[in-house]
Amino acid sequence: MKATVQEYDFHQRILARDDPIAFAALADWLYNPLVQDVRKRAGISADPMLVEEAVGEVLLIYHDAPEKYDPSRASLRSYLAMAAYRDFQNAQAKEDRLTEHQVSIFDPVFHERDRARSQETVEAIEHKLQVEELWKLIDEIFPDSTERRIVTLILNKVRSPDPYVQVLGLGDLPYDERLRQIRLVKYRITRRLRRRMAQQLDHTGGYVQ
């Protein structure tokens, strides 16, 4: 399937490098559909942060080298979705190696060490964990109010970059730089939370106390 008329128009504007809003407009248009496409291929248990990071990274790669895309061979959306899914798979494999015995905060079950058993619902977790204690731990890890707001967005699986832009005050930056900054902040915060959660689980035998 070739590029649609709208995709082809965006592609030519971005190739020309003389339209300062072309990429931002394209990213606004395609970001959510790409997240949906990758999430559908990755499955419902996929880490939302890794999906979003893959989509953001692929958009930035396309921005830097649009000439690698051939509009006569595939639609831009499918081209970016395939690339983002490959990026997601690589990131997930790396994450699995790094956290072989740790628990991802995005897994359906925070306290399960065995990822194969992580098919329980979020509702079931809330009966097993004391939510107040979880947030007490988060307050301890993140004394900065801005970081806590970012944690809240992450835990609520907010996909749109707009709330992160507002919290971090990135509105004056170019769109691609906003995505870069958001990706870095989310990665740093999530890694810190995951490490602390894993330590807490080791001490409590599976429950936040």
PDB file of C-alpha atoms in Angstrom:
ATOM      1  CA  MET A   1       0.000   0.000   0.000  1.00  0.00           C
ATOM      2  CA  LYS A   2       1.483   3.303  -1.101  1.00  0.00           C
ATOM      3  CA  ALA A   3       1.492   6.534   0.855  1.00  0.00           C
ATOM      4  CA  THR A   4      -1.809   8.330   1.072  1.00  0.00           C
ATOM      5  CA  VAL A   5      -2.110  11.772  -0.448  1.00  0.00           C
ATOM      6  CA  GLN A   6      -1.833  13.366   2.981  1.00  0.00           C
ATOM      7  CA  GLU A   7       1.185  11.253   3.932  1.00  0.00           C
ATOM      8  CA  TYR A   8       2.915  12.046   0.651  1.00  0.00           C
ATOM      9  CA  ASP A   9       2.303  15.755   1.173  1.00  0.00           C
ATOM     10  CA  PHE A  10       3.773  15.616   4.685  1.00  0.00           C
ATOM     11  CA  HIS A  11       6.735  13.609   3.421  1.00  0.00           C
ATOM     12  CA  GLN A  12       7.568  16.131   0.708  1.00  0.00           C
ATOM     13  CA  ARG A  13       7.299  19.026   3.168  1.00  0.00           C
ATOM     14  CA  ILE A  14       9.639  17.298   5.597  1.00  0.00           C
ATOM     15  CA  LEU A  15      12.101  16.374   2.843  1.00  0.00           C
ATOM     16  CA  ALA A  16      12.229  19.994   1.733  1.00  0.00           C
ATOM     17  CA  ARG A  17      13.494  21.081   5.170  1.00  0.00           C
ATOM     18  CA  ASP A  18      11.956  24.505   4.725  1.00  0.00           C
ATOM     19  CA  ASP A  19       8.694  24.038   6.624  1.00  0.00           C
ATOM     20  CA  PRO A  20       9.265  24.529  10.382  1.00  0.00           C
ATOM     21  CA  ILE A  21       5.891  23.082  11.398  1.00  0.00           C
ATOM     22  CA  ALA A  22       5.665  20.101   9.041  1.00  0.00           C
ATOM     23  CA  PHE A  23       7.165  17.528  11.383  1.00  0.00           C
ATOM     24  CA  ALA A  24       5.267  18.769  14.445  1.00  0.00           C
ATOM     25  CA  ALA A  25       2.009  18.569  12.491  1.00  0.00           C
ATOM     26  CA  LEU A  26       2.842  15.065  11.258  1.00  0.00           C
ATOM     27  CA  ALA A  27       3.758  13.886  14.766  1.00  0.00           C
ATOM     28  CA  ASP A  28       0.548  15.319  16.213  1.00  0.00           C
ATOM     29  CA  TRP A  29      -1.424  13.509  13.528  1.00  0.00           C
ATOM     30  CA  LEU A  30       0.308  10.123  13.681  1.00  0.00           C
ATOM     31  CA  TYR A  31       1.517   9.740  17.272  1.00  0.00           C
ATOM     32  CA  ASN A  32      -1.636   8.246  18.824  1.00  0.00           C
ATOM     33  CA  PRO A  33      -2.478   6.016  15.817  1.00  0.00           C
ATOM     34  CA  LEU A  34       1.087   4.663  15.861  1.00  0.00           C
ATOM     35  CA  VAL A  35       0.899   3.946  19.591  1.00  0.00           C
ATOM     36  CA  GLN A  36      -2.345   2.064  18.964  1.00  0.00           C
ATOM     37  CA  ASP A  37      -0.816   0.112  16.058  1.00  0.00           C
ATOM     38  CA  VAL A  38       2.255  -0.931  18.025  1.00  0.00           C
ATOM     39  CA  ARG A  39       0.250  -1.749  21.152  1.00  0.00           C
ATOM     40  CA  LYS A  40      -2.075  -3.944  19.089  1.00  0.00           C
ATOM     41  CA  ARG A  41       0.868  -5.884  17.644  1.00  0.00           C
ATOM     42  CA  ALA A  42       2.690  -6.072  20.976  1.00  0.00           C
ATOM     43  CA  GLY A  43      -0.321  -7.317  22.934  1.00  0.00           C
ATOM     44  CA  ILE A  44      -2.238  -6.031  25.930  1.00  0.00           C
ATOM     45  CA  SER A  45       0.540  -6.954  28.365  1.00  0.00           C
ATOM     46  CA  ALA A  46       3.075  -4.734  26.580  1.00  0.00           C
ATOM     47  CA  ASP A  47       4.762  -2.067  28.686  1.00  0.00           C
ATOM     48  CA  PRO A  48       3.070   1.213  27.640  1.00  0.00           C
ATOM     49  CA  MET A  49       6.230   3.205  28.305  1.00  0.00           C
ATOM     50  CA  LEU A  50       8.285   1.033  25.969  1.00  0.00           C
ATOM     51  CA  VAL A  51       5.606   1.332  23.290  1.00  0.00           C
ATOM     52  CA  GLU A  52       5.530   5.123  23.585  1.00  0.00           C
ATOM     53  CA  GLU A  53       9.309   5.347  23.588  1.00  0.00           C
ATOM     54  CA  ALA A  54       9.514   3.208  20.462  1.00  0.00           C
ATOM     55  CA  VAL A  55       7.005   5.394  18.635  1.00  0.00           C
ATOM     56  CA  GLY A  56       8.716   8.604  19.758  1.00  0.00           C
ATOM     57  CA  GLU A  57      12.135   7.271  18.760  1.00  0.00           C
ATOM     58  CA  VAL A  58      10.973   6.165  15.319  1.00  0.00           C
ATOM     59  CA  LEU A  59       9.370   9.535  14.653  1.00  0.00           C
ATOM     60  CA  LEU A  60      12.645  11.233  15.554  1.00  0.00           C
ATOM     61  CA  ILE A  61      14.618   8.851  13.335  1.00  0.00           C
ATOM     62  CA  TYR A  62      12.259   9.608  10.461  1.00  0.00           C
ATOM     63  CA  HIS A  63      12.642  13.335  11.149  1.00  0.00           C
ATOM     64  CA  ASP A  64      16.433  13.005  10.912  1.00  0.00           C
ATOM     65  CA  ALA A  65      16.466  10.814   7.793  1.00  0.00           C
ATOM     66  CA  PRO A  66      13.167  11.072   5.872  1.00  0.00           C
ATOM     67  CA  GLU A  67      14.907  10.091   2.642  1.00  0.00           C
ATOM     68  CA  LYS A  68      15.058   6.476   3.838  1.00  0.00           C
ATOM     69  CA  TYR A  69      11.301   6.181   3.441  1.00  0.00           C
ATOM     70  CA  ASP A  70       9.972   5.269   0.004  1.00  0.00           C
ATOM     71  CA  PRO A  71       6.347   6.427  -0.378  1.00  0.00           C
ATOM     72  CA  SER A  72       5.888   4.196  -3.410  1.00  0.00           C
ATOM     73  CA  ARG A  73       6.398   1.029  -1.356  1.00  0.00           C
ATOM     74  CA  ALA A  74       4.354   1.533   1.799  1.00  0.00           C
ATOM     75  CA  SER A  75       2.148   3.993   3.609  1.00  0.00           C
ATOM     76  CA  LEU A  76       4.019   6.203   6.043  1.00  0.00           C
ATOM     77  CA  ARG A  77       1.915   4.982   8.943  1.00  0.00           C
ATOM     78  CA  SER A  78       2.615   1.315   8.242  1.00  0.00           C
ATOM     79  CA  TYR A  79       6.317   2.053   7.624  1.00  0.00           C
ATOM     80  CA  LEU A  80       6.665   3.839  10.966  1.00  0.00           C
ATOM     81  CA  ALA A  81       4.518   1.286  12.809  1.00  0.00           C
ATOM     82  CA  MET A  82       6.681  -1.603  11.626  1.00  0.00           C
ATOM     83  CA  ALA A  83       9.846   0.241  12.575  1.00  0.00           C
ATOM     84  CA  ALA A  84       8.410   1.172  15.974  1.00  0.00           C
ATOM     85  CA  TYR A  85       7.355  -2.407  16.643  1.00  0.00           C
ATOM     86  CA  ARG A  86      10.875  -3.641  15.880  1.00  0.00           C
ATOM     87  CA  ASP A  87      12.263  -0.965  18.186  1.00  0.00           C
ATOM     88  CA  PHE A  88       9.791  -2.042  20.868  1.00  0.00           C
ATOM     89  CA  GLN A  89      10.827  -5.694  20.527  1.00  0.00           C
ATOM     90  CA  ASN A  90      14.490  -4.774  20.918  1.00  0.00           C
ATOM     91  CA  ALA A  91      13.750  -2.564  23.923  1.00  0.00           C
ATOM     92  CA  GLN A  92      11.601  -5.251  25.528  1.00  0.00           C
ATOM     93  CA  ALA A  93      14.312  -7.883  25.049  1.00  0.00           C
ATOM     94  CA  LYS A  94      16.862  -5.560  26.633  1.00  0.00           C
ATOM     95  CA  GLU A  95      14.480  -4.750  29.481  1.00  0.00           C
ATOM     96  CA  ASP A  96      13.881  -8.444  30.102  1.00  0.00           C
ATOM     97  CA  ARG A  97      17.615  -9.057  30.328  1.00  0.00           C
ATOM     98  CA  LEU A  98      18.161  -6.111  32.672  1.00  0.00           C
ATOM     99  CA  THR A  99      15.239  -6.925  34.947  1.00  0.00           C
ATOM    100  CA  GLU A 100      15.256 -10.711  34.779  1.00  0.00           C
ATOM    101  CA  HIS A 101      14.283 -11.023  38.433  1.00  0.00           C
ATOM    102  CA  GLN A 102      12.680  -7.639  38.944  1.00  0.00           C
ATOM    103  CA  VAL A 103       9.077  -6.545  38.652  1.00  0.00           C
ATOM    104  CA  SER A 104       7.997  -3.908  36.152  1.00  0.00           C
ATOM    105  CA  ILE A 105       5.606  -1.324  37.559  1.00  0.00           C
ATOM    106  CA  PHE A 106       3.548  -1.805  34.417  1.00  0.00           C
ATOM    107  CA  ASP A 107       3.098  -5.543  34.818  1.00  0.00           C
ATOM    108  CA  PRO A 108      -0.506  -6.423  35.730  1.00  0.00           C
ATOM    109  CA  VAL A 109       0.825  -7.832  39.020  1.00  0.00           C
ATOM    110  CA  PHE A 110       3.406  -5.767  40.896  1.00  0.00           C
ATOM    111  CA  HIS A 111       4.323  -8.407  43.436  1.00  0.00           C
ATOM    112  CA  GLU A 112       4.669 -11.486  41.189  1.00  0.00           C
ATOM    113  CA  ARG A 113       8.234 -12.572  40.510  1.00  0.00           C
ATOM    114  CA  ASP A 114       7.136 -14.931  37.817  1.00  0.00           C
ATOM    115  CA  ARG A 115       6.186 -12.888  34.742  1.00  0.00           C
ATOM    116  CA  ALA A 116       4.263 -15.863  33.350  1.00  0.00           C
ATOM    117  CA  ARG A 117       1.694 -15.368  36.105  1.00  0.00           C
ATOM    118  CA  SER A 118       1.216 -11.675  35.382  1.00  0.00           C
ATOM    119  CA  GLN A 119      -2.180 -11.959  33.725  1.00  0.00           C
ATOM    120  CA  GLU A 120      -4.210 -10.812  36.706  1.00  0.00           C
ATOM    121  CA  THR A 121      -6.084  -7.585  36.348  1.00  0.00           C
ATOM    122  CA  VAL A 122      -5.105  -4.269  37.835  1.00  0.00           C
ATOM    123  CA  GLU A 123      -8.285  -4.441  39.896  1.00  0.00           C
ATOM    124  CA  ALA A 124      -7.032  -7.663  41.501  1.00  0.00           C
ATOM    125  CA  ILE A 125      -3.751  -6.017  42.416  1.00  0.00           C
ATOM    126  CA  GLU A 126      -5.475  -3.194  44.203  1.00  0.00           C
ATOM    127  CA  HIS A 127      -7.026  -5.750  46.549  1.00  0.00           C
ATOM    128  CA  LYS A 128      -3.629  -7.241  47.313  1.00  0.00           C
ATOM    129  CA  LEU A 129      -1.584  -4.071  47.756  1.00  0.00           C
ATOM    130  CA  GLN A 130      -2.255  -1.212  50.103  1.00  0.00           C
ATOM    131  CA  VAL A 131      -2.547   1.702  47.701  1.00  0.00           C
ATOM    132  CA  GLU A 132      -1.756   4.191  50.441  1.00  0.00           C
ATOM    133  CA  GLU A 133       1.495   2.406  51.191  1.00  0.00           C
ATOM    134  CA  LEU A 134       2.419   2.344  47.531  1.00  0.00           C
ATOM    135  CA  TRP A 135       1.999   6.096  47.264  1.00  0.00           C
ATOM    136  CA  LYS A 136       3.832   6.568  50.538  1.00  0.00           C
ATOM    137  CA  LEU A 137       6.739   4.758  48.956  1.00  0.00           C
ATOM    138  CA  ILE A 138       6.466   6.896  45.833  1.00  0.00           C
ATOM    139  CA  ASP A 139       6.490  10.056  47.965  1.00  0.00           C
ATOM    140  CA  GLU A 140       9.636   8.781  49.639  1.00  0.00           C
ATOM    141  CA  ILE A 141      11.376   8.009  46.356  1.00  0.00           C
ATOM    142  CA  PHE A 142      10.298  11.247  44.665  1.00  0.00           C
ATOM    143  CA  PRO A 143      10.293  14.208  47.073  1.00  0.00           C
ATOM    144  CA  ASP A 144      10.104  16.564  44.098  1.00  0.00           C
ATOM    145  CA  SER A 145       6.481  17.421  43.245  1.00  0.00           C
ATOM    146  CA  THR A 146       7.158  17.587  39.508  1.00  0.00           C
ATOM    147  CA  GLU A 147       8.571  14.069  39.504  1.00  0.00           C
ATOM    148  CA  ARG A 148       5.565  12.804  41.459  1.00  0.00           C
ATOM    149  CA  ARG A 149       3.254  14.298  38.854  1.00  0.00           C
ATOM    150  CA  ILE A 150       5.212  12.513  36.129  1.00  0.00           C
ATOM    151  CA  VAL A 151       4.942   9.249  38.097  1.00  0.00           C
ATOM    152  CA  THR A 152       1.182   9.758  38.291  1.00  0.00           C
ATOM    153  CA  LEU A 153       0.972  10.210  34.517  1.00  0.00           C
ATOM    154  CA  ILE A 154       3.087   7.101  33.931  1.00  0.00           C
ATOM    155  CA  LEU A 155       1.085   4.923  36.316  1.00  0.00           C
ATOM    156  CA  ASN A 156      -2.139   6.123  34.727  1.00  0.00           C
ATOM    157  CA  LYS A 157      -0.699   5.112  31.346  1.00  0.00           C
ATOM    158  CA  VAL A 158      -1.087   8.565  29.817  1.00  0.00           C
ATOM    159  CA  ARG A 159       0.137   8.239  26.237  1.00  0.00           C
ATOM    160  CA  SER A 160      -0.221  11.731  24.861  1.00  0.00           C
ATOM    161  CA  PRO A 161       2.932  13.842  25.280  1.00  0.00           C
ATOM    162  CA  ASP A 162       0.877  16.974  26.007  1.00  0.00           C
ATOM    163  CA  PRO A 163       0.400  16.430  29.787  1.00  0.00           C
ATOM    164  CA  TYR A 164       4.124  15.727  30.142  1.00  0.00           C
ATOM    165  CA  VAL A 165       4.937  18.891  28.214  1.00  0.00           C
ATOM    166  CA  GLN A 166       2.735  20.880  30.582  1.00  0.00           C
ATOM    167  CA  VAL A 167       4.194  19.363  33.770  1.00  0.00           C
ATOM    168  CA  LEU A 168       7.798  19.727  32.595  1.00  0.00           C
ATOM    169  CA  GLY A 169       7.343  23.176  31.084  1.00  0.00           C
ATOM    170  CA  LEU A 170       8.587  22.151  27.639  1.00  0.00           C
ATOM    171  CA  GLY A 171       6.105  24.154  25.597  1.00  0.00           C
ATOM    172  CA  ASP A 172       8.742  26.482  24.147  1.00  0.00           C
ATOM    173  CA  LEU A 173      10.864  23.651  22.756  1.00  0.00           C
ATOM    174  CA  PRO A 174      10.546  22.235  19.226  1.00  0.00           C
ATOM    175  CA  TYR A 175       8.320  19.180  19.056  1.00  0.00           C
ATOM    176  CA  ASP A 176      11.130  16.702  18.460  1.00  0.00           C
ATOM    177  CA  GLU A 177      13.098  18.073  21.402  1.00  0.00           C
ATOM    178  CA  ARG A 178       9.989  17.797  23.602  1.00  0.00           C
ATOM    179  CA  LEU A 179       9.747  14.112  22.751  1.00  0.00           C
ATOM    180  CA  ARG A 180      13.415  13.601  23.521  1.00  0.00           C
ATOM    181  CA  GLN A 181      13.137  15.315  26.899  1.00  0.00           C
ATOM    182  CA  ILE A 182       9.958  13.437  27.835  1.00  0.00           C
ATOM    183  CA  ARG A 183      11.522  10.123  26.871  1.00  0.00           C
ATOM    184  CA  LEU A 184      14.609  10.785  28.990  1.00  0.00           C
ATOM    185  CA  VAL A 185      12.615  11.899  32.036  1.00  0.00           C
ATOM    186  CA  LYS A 186      10.208   8.959  31.851  1.00  0.00           C
ATOM    187  CA  TYR A 187      13.055   6.495  31.457  1.00  0.00           C
ATOM    188  CA  ARG A 188      14.998   7.933  34.409  1.00  0.00           C
ATOM    189  CA  ILE A 189      11.972   8.063  36.710  1.00  0.00           C
ATOM    190  CA  THR A 190      10.685   4.637  35.771  1.00  0.00           C
ATOM    191  CA  ARG A 191      14.065   2.994  36.223  1.00  0.00           C
ATOM    192  CA  ARG A 192      14.403   4.559  39.682  1.00  0.00           C
ATOM    193  CA  LEU A 193      10.918   3.417  40.684  1.00  0.00           C
ATOM    194  CA  ARG A 194      11.458  -0.088  39.347  1.00  0.00           C
ATOM    195  CA  ARG A 195      14.717  -0.495  41.236  1.00  0.00           C
ATOM    196  CA  ARG A 196      13.159   0.706  44.494  1.00  0.00           C
ATOM    197  CA  MET A 197      10.066  -1.439  44.019  1.00  0.00           C
ATOM    198  CA  ALA A 198      12.275  -4.476  43.430  1.00  0.00           C
ATOM    199  CA  GLN A 199      14.251  -3.725  46.597  1.00  0.00           C
ATOM    200  CA  GLN A 200      11.036  -3.286  48.568  1.00  0.00           C
ATOM    201  CA  LEU A 201       9.634  -6.545  47.256  1.00  0.00           C
ATOM    202  CA  ASP A 202      12.830  -8.344  48.220  1.00  0.00           C
ATOM    203  CA  HIS A 203      12.481  -7.041  51.790  1.00  0.00           C
ATOM    204  CA  THR A 204       8.771  -7.733  52.172  1.00  0.00           C
ATOM    205  CA  GLY A 205       8.450 -11.020  50.347  1.00  0.00           C
ATOM    206  CA  GLY A 206       6.183  -9.644  47.648  1.00  0.00           C
ATOM    207  CA  TYR A 207       4.120  -6.891  49.258  1.00  0.00           C
ATOM    208  CA  VAL A 208       4.639  -3.226  49.835  1.00  0.00           C
ATOM    209  CA  GLN A 209       4.435  -2.626  53.555  1.00  0.00           C
TER     210      GLN A 209
END
